[in-house]
Short mmCIF file of C-alpha atoms and ligand atoms in Angstrom, two decimals:
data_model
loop_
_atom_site.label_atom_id
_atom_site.label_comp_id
_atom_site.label_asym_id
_atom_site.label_seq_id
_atom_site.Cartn_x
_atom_site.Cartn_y
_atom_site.Cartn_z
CA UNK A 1 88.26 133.65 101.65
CA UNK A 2 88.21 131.92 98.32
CA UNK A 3 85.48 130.84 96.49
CA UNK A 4 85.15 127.77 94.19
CA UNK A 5 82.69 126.71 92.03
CA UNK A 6 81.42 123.23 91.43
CA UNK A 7 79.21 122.63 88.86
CA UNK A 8 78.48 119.15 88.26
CA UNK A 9 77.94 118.19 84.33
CA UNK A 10 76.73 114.98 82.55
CA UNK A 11 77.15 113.93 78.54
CA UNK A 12 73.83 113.28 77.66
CA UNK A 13 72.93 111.39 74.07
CA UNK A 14 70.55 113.83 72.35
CA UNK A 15 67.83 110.86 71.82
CA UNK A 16 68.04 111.48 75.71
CA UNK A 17 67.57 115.31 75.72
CA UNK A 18 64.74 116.55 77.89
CA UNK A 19 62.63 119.83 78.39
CA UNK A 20 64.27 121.75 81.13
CA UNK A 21 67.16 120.49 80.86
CA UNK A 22 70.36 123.18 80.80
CA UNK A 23 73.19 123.08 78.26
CA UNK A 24 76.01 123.13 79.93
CA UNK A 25 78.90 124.13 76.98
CA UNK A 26 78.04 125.57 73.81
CA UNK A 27 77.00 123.08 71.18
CA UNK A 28 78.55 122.93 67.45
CA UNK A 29 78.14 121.07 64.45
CA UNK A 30 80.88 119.23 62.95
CA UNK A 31 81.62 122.07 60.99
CA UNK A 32 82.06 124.53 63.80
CA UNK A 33 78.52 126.22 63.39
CA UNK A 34 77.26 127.26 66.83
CA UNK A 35 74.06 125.21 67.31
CA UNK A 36 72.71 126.19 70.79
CA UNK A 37 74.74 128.78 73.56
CA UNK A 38 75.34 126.75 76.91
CA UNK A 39 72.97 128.18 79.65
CA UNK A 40 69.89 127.31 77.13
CA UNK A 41 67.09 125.96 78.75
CA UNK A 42 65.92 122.74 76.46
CA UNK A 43 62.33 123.20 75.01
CA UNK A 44 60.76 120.61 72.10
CA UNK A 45 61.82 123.41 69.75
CA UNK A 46 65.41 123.46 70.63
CA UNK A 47 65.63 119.77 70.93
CA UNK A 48 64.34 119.77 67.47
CA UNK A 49 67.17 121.62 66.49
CA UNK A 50 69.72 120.03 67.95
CA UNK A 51 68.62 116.76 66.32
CA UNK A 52 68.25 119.03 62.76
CA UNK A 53 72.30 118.87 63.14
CA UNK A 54 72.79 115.32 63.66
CA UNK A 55 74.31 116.63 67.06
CA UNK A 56 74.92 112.88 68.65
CA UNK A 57 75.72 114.02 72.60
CA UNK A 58 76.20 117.23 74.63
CA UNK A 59 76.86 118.66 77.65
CA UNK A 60 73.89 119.24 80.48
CA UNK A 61 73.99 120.97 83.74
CA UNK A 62 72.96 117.97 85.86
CA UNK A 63 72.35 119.61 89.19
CA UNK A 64 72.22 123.82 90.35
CA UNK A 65 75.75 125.71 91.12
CA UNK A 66 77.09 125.25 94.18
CA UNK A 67 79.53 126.88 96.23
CA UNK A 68 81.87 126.14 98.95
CA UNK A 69 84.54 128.47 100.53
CA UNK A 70 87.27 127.74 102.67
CA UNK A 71 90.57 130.11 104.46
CA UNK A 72 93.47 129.21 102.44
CA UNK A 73 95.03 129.62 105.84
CA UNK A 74 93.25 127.45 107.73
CA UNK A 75 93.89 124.52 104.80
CA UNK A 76 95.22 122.20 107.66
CA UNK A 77 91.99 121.80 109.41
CA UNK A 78 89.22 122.30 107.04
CA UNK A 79 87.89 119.24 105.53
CA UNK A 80 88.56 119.93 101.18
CA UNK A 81 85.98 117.80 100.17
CA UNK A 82 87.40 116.15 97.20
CA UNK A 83 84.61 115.27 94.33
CA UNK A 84 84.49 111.82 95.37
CA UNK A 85 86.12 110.26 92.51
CA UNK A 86 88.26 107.54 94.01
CA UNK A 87 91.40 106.69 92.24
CA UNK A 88 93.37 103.81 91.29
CA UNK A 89 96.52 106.12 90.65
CA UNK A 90 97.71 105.75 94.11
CA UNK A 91 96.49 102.34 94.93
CA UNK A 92 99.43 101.38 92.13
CA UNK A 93 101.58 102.64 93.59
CA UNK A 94 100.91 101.58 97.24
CA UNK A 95 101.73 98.49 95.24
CA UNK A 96 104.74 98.85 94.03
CA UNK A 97 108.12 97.38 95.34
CA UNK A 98 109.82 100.60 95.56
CA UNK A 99 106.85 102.14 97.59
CA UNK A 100 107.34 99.54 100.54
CA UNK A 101 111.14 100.58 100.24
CA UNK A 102 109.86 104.22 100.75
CA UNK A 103 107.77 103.62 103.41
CA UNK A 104 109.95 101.85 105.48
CA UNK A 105 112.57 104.59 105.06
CA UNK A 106 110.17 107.01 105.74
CA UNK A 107 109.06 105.87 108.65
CA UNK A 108 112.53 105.06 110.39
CA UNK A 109 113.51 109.16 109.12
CA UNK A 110 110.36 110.00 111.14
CA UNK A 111 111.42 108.37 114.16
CA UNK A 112 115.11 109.85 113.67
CA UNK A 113 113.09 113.37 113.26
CA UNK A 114 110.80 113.17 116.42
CA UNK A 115 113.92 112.39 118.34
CA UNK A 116 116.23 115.05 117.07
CA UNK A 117 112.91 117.88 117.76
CA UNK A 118 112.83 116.69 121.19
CA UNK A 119 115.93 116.47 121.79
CA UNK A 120 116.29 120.17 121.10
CA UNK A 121 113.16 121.45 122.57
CA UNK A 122 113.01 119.24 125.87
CA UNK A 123 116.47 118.36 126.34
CA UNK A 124 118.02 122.01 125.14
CA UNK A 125 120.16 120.07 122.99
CA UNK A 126 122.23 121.83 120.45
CA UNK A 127 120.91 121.61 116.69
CA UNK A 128 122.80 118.56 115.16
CA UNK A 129 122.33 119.74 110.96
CA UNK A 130 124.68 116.75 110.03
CA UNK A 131 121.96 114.72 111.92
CA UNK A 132 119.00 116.35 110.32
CA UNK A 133 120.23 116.52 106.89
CA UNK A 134 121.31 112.75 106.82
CA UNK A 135 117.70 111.84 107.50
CA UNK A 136 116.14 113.50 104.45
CA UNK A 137 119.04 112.22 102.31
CA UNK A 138 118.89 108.93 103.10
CA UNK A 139 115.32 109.11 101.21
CA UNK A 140 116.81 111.53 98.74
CA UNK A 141 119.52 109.43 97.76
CA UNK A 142 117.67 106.00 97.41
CA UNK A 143 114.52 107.81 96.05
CA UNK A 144 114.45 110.18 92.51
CA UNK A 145 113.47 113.72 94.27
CA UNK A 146 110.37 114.53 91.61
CA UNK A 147 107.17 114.54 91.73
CA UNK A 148 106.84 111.00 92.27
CA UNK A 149 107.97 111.42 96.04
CA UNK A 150 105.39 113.74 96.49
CA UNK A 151 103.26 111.07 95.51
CA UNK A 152 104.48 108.54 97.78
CA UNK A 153 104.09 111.26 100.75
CA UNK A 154 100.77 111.39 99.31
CA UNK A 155 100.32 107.60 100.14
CA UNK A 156 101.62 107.37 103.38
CA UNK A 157 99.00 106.75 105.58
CA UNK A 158 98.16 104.85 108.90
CA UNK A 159 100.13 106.43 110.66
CA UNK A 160 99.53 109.18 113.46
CA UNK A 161 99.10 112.92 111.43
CA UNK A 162 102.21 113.88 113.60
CA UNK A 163 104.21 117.20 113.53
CA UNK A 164 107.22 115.27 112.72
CA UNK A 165 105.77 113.18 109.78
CA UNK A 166 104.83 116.75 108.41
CA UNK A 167 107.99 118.11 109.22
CA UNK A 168 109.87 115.25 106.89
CA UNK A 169 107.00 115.96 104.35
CA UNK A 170 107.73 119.48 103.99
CA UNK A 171 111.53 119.16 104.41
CA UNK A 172 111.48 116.31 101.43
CA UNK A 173 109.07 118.96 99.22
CA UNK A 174 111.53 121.78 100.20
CA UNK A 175 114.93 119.93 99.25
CA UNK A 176 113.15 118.89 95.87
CA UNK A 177 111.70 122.37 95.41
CA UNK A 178 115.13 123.86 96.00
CA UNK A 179 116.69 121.29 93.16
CA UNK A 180 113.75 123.05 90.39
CA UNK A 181 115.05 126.42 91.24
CA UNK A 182 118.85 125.34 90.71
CA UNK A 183 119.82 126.50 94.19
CA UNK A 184 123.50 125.37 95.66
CA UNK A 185 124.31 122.32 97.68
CA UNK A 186 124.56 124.50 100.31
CA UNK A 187 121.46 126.22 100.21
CA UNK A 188 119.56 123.20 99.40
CA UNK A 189 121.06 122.16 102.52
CA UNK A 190 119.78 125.00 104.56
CA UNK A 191 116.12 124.91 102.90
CA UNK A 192 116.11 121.02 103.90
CA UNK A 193 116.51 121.44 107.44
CA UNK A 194 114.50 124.91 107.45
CA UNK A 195 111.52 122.41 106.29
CA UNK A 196 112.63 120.10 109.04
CA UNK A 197 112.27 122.39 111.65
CA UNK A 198 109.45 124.99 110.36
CA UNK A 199 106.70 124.01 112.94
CA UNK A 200 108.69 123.03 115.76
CA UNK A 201 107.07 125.21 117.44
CA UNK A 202 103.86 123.05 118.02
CA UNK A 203 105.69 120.42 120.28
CA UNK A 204 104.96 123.45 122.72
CA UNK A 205 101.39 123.47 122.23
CA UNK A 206 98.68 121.00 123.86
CA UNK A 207 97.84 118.27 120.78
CA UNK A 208 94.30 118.48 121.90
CA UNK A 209 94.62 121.59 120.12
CA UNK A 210 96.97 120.93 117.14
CA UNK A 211 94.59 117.70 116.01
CA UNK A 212 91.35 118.84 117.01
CA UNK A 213 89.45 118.03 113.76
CA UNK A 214 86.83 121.03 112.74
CA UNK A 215 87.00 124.62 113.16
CA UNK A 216 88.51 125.82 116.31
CA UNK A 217 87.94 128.36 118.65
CA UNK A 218 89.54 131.94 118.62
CA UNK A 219 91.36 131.38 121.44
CA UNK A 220 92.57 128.17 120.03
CA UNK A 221 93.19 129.47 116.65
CA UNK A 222 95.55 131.91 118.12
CA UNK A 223 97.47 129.38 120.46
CA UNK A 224 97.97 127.41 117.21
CA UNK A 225 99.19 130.78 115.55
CA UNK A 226 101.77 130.88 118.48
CA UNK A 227 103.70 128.18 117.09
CA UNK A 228 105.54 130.71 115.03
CA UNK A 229 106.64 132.74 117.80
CA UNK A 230 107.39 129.62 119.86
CA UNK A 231 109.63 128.06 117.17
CA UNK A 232 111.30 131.48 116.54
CA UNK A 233 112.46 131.28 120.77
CA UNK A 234 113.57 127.65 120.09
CA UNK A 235 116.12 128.42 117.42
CA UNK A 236 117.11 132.16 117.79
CA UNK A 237 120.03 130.94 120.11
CA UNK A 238 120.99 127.74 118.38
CA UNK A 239 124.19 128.07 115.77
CA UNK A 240 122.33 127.11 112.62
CA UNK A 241 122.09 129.25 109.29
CA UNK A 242 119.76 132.61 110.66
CA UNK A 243 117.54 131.66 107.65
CA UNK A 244 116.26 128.12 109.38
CA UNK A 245 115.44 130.57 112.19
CA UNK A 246 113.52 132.89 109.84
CA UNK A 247 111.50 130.12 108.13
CA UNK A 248 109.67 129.20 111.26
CA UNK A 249 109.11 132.33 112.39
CA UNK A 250 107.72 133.21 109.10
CA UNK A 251 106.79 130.17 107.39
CA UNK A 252 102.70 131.51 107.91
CA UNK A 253 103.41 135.31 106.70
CA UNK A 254 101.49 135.42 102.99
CA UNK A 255 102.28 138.07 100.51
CA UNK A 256 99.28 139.86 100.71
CA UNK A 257 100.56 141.05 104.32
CA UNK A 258 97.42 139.25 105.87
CA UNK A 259 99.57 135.87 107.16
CA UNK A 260 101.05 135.87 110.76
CA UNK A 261 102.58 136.54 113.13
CA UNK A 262 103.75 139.95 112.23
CA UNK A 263 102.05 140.27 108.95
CA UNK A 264 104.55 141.09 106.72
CA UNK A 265 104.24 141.51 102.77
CA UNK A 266 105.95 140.08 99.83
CA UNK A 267 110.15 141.16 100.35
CA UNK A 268 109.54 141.79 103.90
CA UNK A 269 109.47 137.59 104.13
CA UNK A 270 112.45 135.81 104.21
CA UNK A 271 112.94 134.26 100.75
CA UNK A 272 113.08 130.42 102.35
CA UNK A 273 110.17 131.03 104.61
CA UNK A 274 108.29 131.64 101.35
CA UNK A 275 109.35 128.69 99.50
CA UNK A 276 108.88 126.65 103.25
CA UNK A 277 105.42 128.49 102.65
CA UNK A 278 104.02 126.95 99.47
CA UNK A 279 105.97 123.22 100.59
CA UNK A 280 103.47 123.90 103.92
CA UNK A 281 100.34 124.33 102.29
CA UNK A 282 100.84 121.55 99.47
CA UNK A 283 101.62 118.96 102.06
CA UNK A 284 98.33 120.14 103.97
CA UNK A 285 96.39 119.95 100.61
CA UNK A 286 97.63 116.23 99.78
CA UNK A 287 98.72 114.52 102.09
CA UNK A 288 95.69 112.04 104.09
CA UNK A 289 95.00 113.42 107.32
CA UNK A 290 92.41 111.96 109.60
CA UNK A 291 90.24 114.46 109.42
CA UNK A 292 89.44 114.55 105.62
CA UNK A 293 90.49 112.93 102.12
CA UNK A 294 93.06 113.63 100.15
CA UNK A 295 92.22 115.61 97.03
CA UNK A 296 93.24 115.72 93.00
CA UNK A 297 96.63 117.40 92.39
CA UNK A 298 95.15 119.15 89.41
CA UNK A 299 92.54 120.42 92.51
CA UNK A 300 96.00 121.48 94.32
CA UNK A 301 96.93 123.50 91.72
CA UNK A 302 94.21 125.03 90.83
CA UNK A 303 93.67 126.26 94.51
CA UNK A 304 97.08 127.71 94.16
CA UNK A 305 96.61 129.28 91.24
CA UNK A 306 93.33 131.52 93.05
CA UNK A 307 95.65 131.97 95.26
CA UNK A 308 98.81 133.59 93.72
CA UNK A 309 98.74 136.58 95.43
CA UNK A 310 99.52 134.60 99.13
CA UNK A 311 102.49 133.06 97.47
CA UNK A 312 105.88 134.52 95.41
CA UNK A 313 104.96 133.97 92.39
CA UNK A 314 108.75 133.27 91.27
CA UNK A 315 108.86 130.15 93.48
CA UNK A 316 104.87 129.04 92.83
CA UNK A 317 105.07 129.16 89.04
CA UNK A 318 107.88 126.87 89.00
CA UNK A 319 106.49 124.54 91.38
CA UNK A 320 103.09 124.25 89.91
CA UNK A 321 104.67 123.86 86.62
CA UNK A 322 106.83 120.75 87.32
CA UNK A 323 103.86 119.04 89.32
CA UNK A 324 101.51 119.45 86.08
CA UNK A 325 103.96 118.38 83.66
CA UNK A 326 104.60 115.29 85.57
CA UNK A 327 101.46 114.30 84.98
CA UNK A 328 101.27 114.35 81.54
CA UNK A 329 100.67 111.21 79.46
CA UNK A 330 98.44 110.28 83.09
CA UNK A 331 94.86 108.99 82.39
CA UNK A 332 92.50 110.99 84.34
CA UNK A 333 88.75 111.55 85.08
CA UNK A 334 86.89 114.50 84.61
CA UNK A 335 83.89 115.92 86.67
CA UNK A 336 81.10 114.59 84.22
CA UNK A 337 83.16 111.07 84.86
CA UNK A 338 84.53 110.43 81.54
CA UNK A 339 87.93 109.40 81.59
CA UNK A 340 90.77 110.68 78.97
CA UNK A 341 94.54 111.36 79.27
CA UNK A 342 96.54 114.57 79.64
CA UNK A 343 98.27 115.57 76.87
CA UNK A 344 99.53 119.05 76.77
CA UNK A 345 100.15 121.53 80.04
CA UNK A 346 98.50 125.41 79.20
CA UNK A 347 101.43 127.63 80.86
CA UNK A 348 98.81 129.61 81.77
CA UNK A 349 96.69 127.35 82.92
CA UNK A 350 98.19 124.95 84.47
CA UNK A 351 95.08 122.94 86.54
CA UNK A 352 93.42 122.97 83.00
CA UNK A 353 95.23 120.89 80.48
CA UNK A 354 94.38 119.52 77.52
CA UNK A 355 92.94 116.23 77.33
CA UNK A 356 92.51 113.44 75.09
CA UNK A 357 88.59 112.01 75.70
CA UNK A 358 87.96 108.88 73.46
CA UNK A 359 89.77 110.06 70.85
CA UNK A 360 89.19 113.75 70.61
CA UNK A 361 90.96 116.75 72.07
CA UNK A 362 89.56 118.92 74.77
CA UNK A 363 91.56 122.50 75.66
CA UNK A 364 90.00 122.36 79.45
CA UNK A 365 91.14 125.61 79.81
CA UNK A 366 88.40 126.77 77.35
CA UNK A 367 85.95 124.84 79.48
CA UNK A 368 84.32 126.72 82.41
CA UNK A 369 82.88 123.21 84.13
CA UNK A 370 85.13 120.32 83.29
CA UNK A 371 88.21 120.05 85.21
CA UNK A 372 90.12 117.05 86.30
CA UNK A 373 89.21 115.35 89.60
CA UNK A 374 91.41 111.86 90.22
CA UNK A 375 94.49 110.68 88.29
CA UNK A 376 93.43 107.34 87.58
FE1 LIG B 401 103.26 126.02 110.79
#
C-alpha cells in the first residue's frame, strides 16, 4: 500500500492571523531571520511577533492531516481522487484544430484495433504486425510523439473505457517511450505492438467484471488477474517477436517480486514487459475513466516516484523526466490555490519543481505541503 498525505494550506494576511491557528511553513523576515517554526500554534504573543517583523502573509494549516491509501496495483479501479482543482489546460486543447484531427484518427485506429484483437482471439486469425503497426503510425506520423499526445489521450473522452481504446493508449505511450530511450526502428516496432496487444487477454473475461466500478471481489480480482495467463495462451503460438508474447504475460509482474502472475523480480521480467509496465499504469492514472477523474500529471509523477521500487528505474527516470520537463514554462495551481508557473525541473524531484508565484521563486521541493494540483 502507499500512503499519501494531503494537507490542505491557505496564505493568510497576518492582519488576518488568529489564535489557534497552525503555521504551516516556517516564517522569515526579509532578511532570512527565522521568525516562527511551522507547526506553531498562533497565540496573541506570537501574532505579536510576527507583526514585530512586518511579516505581510504566511502559510496556515487550514484543516487536520489527512490520509488516503490506495494499491498501486489496483490503480485501474480505485477512484484517485484528484484535489478538485479543475483545469483549463485541457479544455484548450479539446479546442484546438489539431485535437479534432487527433480524435478522429484516434477513434478510426480504435476501431481498426478492436477488429484486429478479435479477429485473433475469436476468429484464430494469424497476428497481422503490418496491420497493427500501421494503426499506431498513422497517429504517429500525423501527430509529434511527445508529451503532448499523452495529453490528447488524456482528453479523449466519451467514449466507452474499452480494452482496445487502452490498448492504442498504451501502444502510442510505448512507441513514444521507446523513441526517449533511443531504441531501433525495429524494436520500437516490437514495443508498439507489445502495447497493442498487452491485455488481450481480457476479451476472455466477462466485462461485468473488467468495468465493474469499486473494489471487487477476491474471486473477481483473480479472474481479472487471469488476463495475463489468458493473453500469454493467445499469442504463445502466433509468429510474432517472443517478446510481444512476454509483455502480456508479464506486463503486471512489479520489481519488488509482489506483481503477478508468477511474481517475478526485477531481471527476471522481460525488459519490454517492464517498459509496457509503467505505459500501463500511466494510462490508468490519466486517462478519464468512468469511474473517477482524471488527476494532475505532477500527481502522476509523484505517485511514481513512491513507487520506484515496482518499476525499473532505468526506464521510469527517463520517462518521468521528459513528462516534467514538458511542462515547464506551464502555469499551474498549487494546493493553497495560488497560481504560478514552472520554471525549473529538480532531477531529483521531479513532481516538485520550482515555481514562479507572483513574482517570487518557490523550490517546492523544499516545501513539505505545496505541490502542484492542475496545469492550468
Ligand atoms: Fe493488464
Amino acid at each position: 500500500m502507499i500512503y499519501r498525505e494531503v494537507v490542505v494550506m491557505k496564505r493568510i494576511l497576518t492582519v488576518n492571523a488568529k489564535v489557534g491557528m497552525v503555521i504551516a511553513g516556517d516564517i522569515y523576515t526579509d532578511a532570512g531571520l527565522l521568525v516562527v517554526p511551522k507547526g506553531t500554534i498562533l497565540d496573541k504573543g506570537v501574532i505579536e511577533g510576527i507583526k514585530s517583523y512586518s511579516v505581510y502573509d504566511f502559510f496556515i494549516e487550514e484543516e487536520p492531516k489527512k490520509t488516503i491509501s490506495y494499491d498501486i496495483d489496483e490503480l485501474d479501479r480505485l477512484m484517485l481522487e484528484d484535489d478538485g482543482t479543475s483545469t483549463g489546460y485541457y479544455d484548450k486543447i479539446k479546442a484546438t484544430e489539431e485535437f479534432h484531427k487527433f480524435e478522429a484518427q484516434f477513434v478510426e485506429s480504435v476501431k481498426n484495433v478492436e477488429d484486429n484483437i478479435n479477429n485473433i482471439v475469436k476468429m484464430n486469425n494469424p497476428v497481422c504486425v503490418e496491420d497493427l503497426l500501421s494503426t499506431v503510425k498513422k497517429i504517429t506520423d500525423k501527430f509529434k510523439p511527445d508529451v503532448t499526445l499523452f495529453d490528447m489521450l488524456h482528453c479523449i473522452e466519451g467514449y466507452d473505457d474499452s480494452t482496445y481504446i487502452h490498448s492504442l493508449n498504451v501502444a502510442l505511450i510505448c512507441r513514444v517511450t521507446g523513441e526517449w530511450l533511443k531504441m531501433s526502428q525495429a524494436d520500437l516496432d516490437v514495443l508498439t505492438v507489445a502495447g497493442l496487444l498487452h491485455d488481450i487477454g481480457k476479451v476472455m473475461i466477462s466485462d461485468d467484471i473488467i468495468k465493474k466500478p469499486g473494489k471487487l471481489t477476491p474471486t473477481e480480482y483473480a479472474i481479472v488477474q487471469s488476463h495475463t495467463v489468458h493473453g500469454y495462451n493467445i499469442l504463445k503460438n502466433q509468429p510474432i517477436d517472443d517478446r510481444i508474447k512476454q509483455a502480456a504475460l508479464m506486463h503486471h509482474e512489479r520489481c519488488d517480486g509482489k506483481g503477478y502472475p508468477n511474481k517475478y523480480k526485477h531481471e527476471e521480467i522481460d525488459l519490454f514487459a517492464r517498459i509496457v509496465a509503467i505505459a500501463d499504469v500511466y494510462d490508468a492514472m490519466t486517462s478519464n475513466r468512468v469511474y473517477r477523474s482524471a488527476i494532475c500529471p505532477f500527481n502522476v509523477i509523484s505517485t511514481f516516484e513512491e513507487s520506484v521500487d515496482l518499476f525499473d528505474p532505468k526506464f521510469l527516470y527517463v520517462f518521468l523526466e521528459k513528462i516534467a520537463h514538458s511542462y515547464v514554462n506551464n502555469e499551474v495551481v498549487l494546493n493553497d490555490e495560488l497560481e504560478g508557473t514552472v520554471v525549473m525541473i529538480n532531477k531529483y524531484a521531479l513532481a516538485k519543481p520550482g515555481v514562479l508565484v507572483g513574482g517570487a521563486y518557490i523550490d517546492l521541493s523544499r516545501q513539505d505541503k505545496l505541490k502542484i494540483t492542475a496545469i492550468k
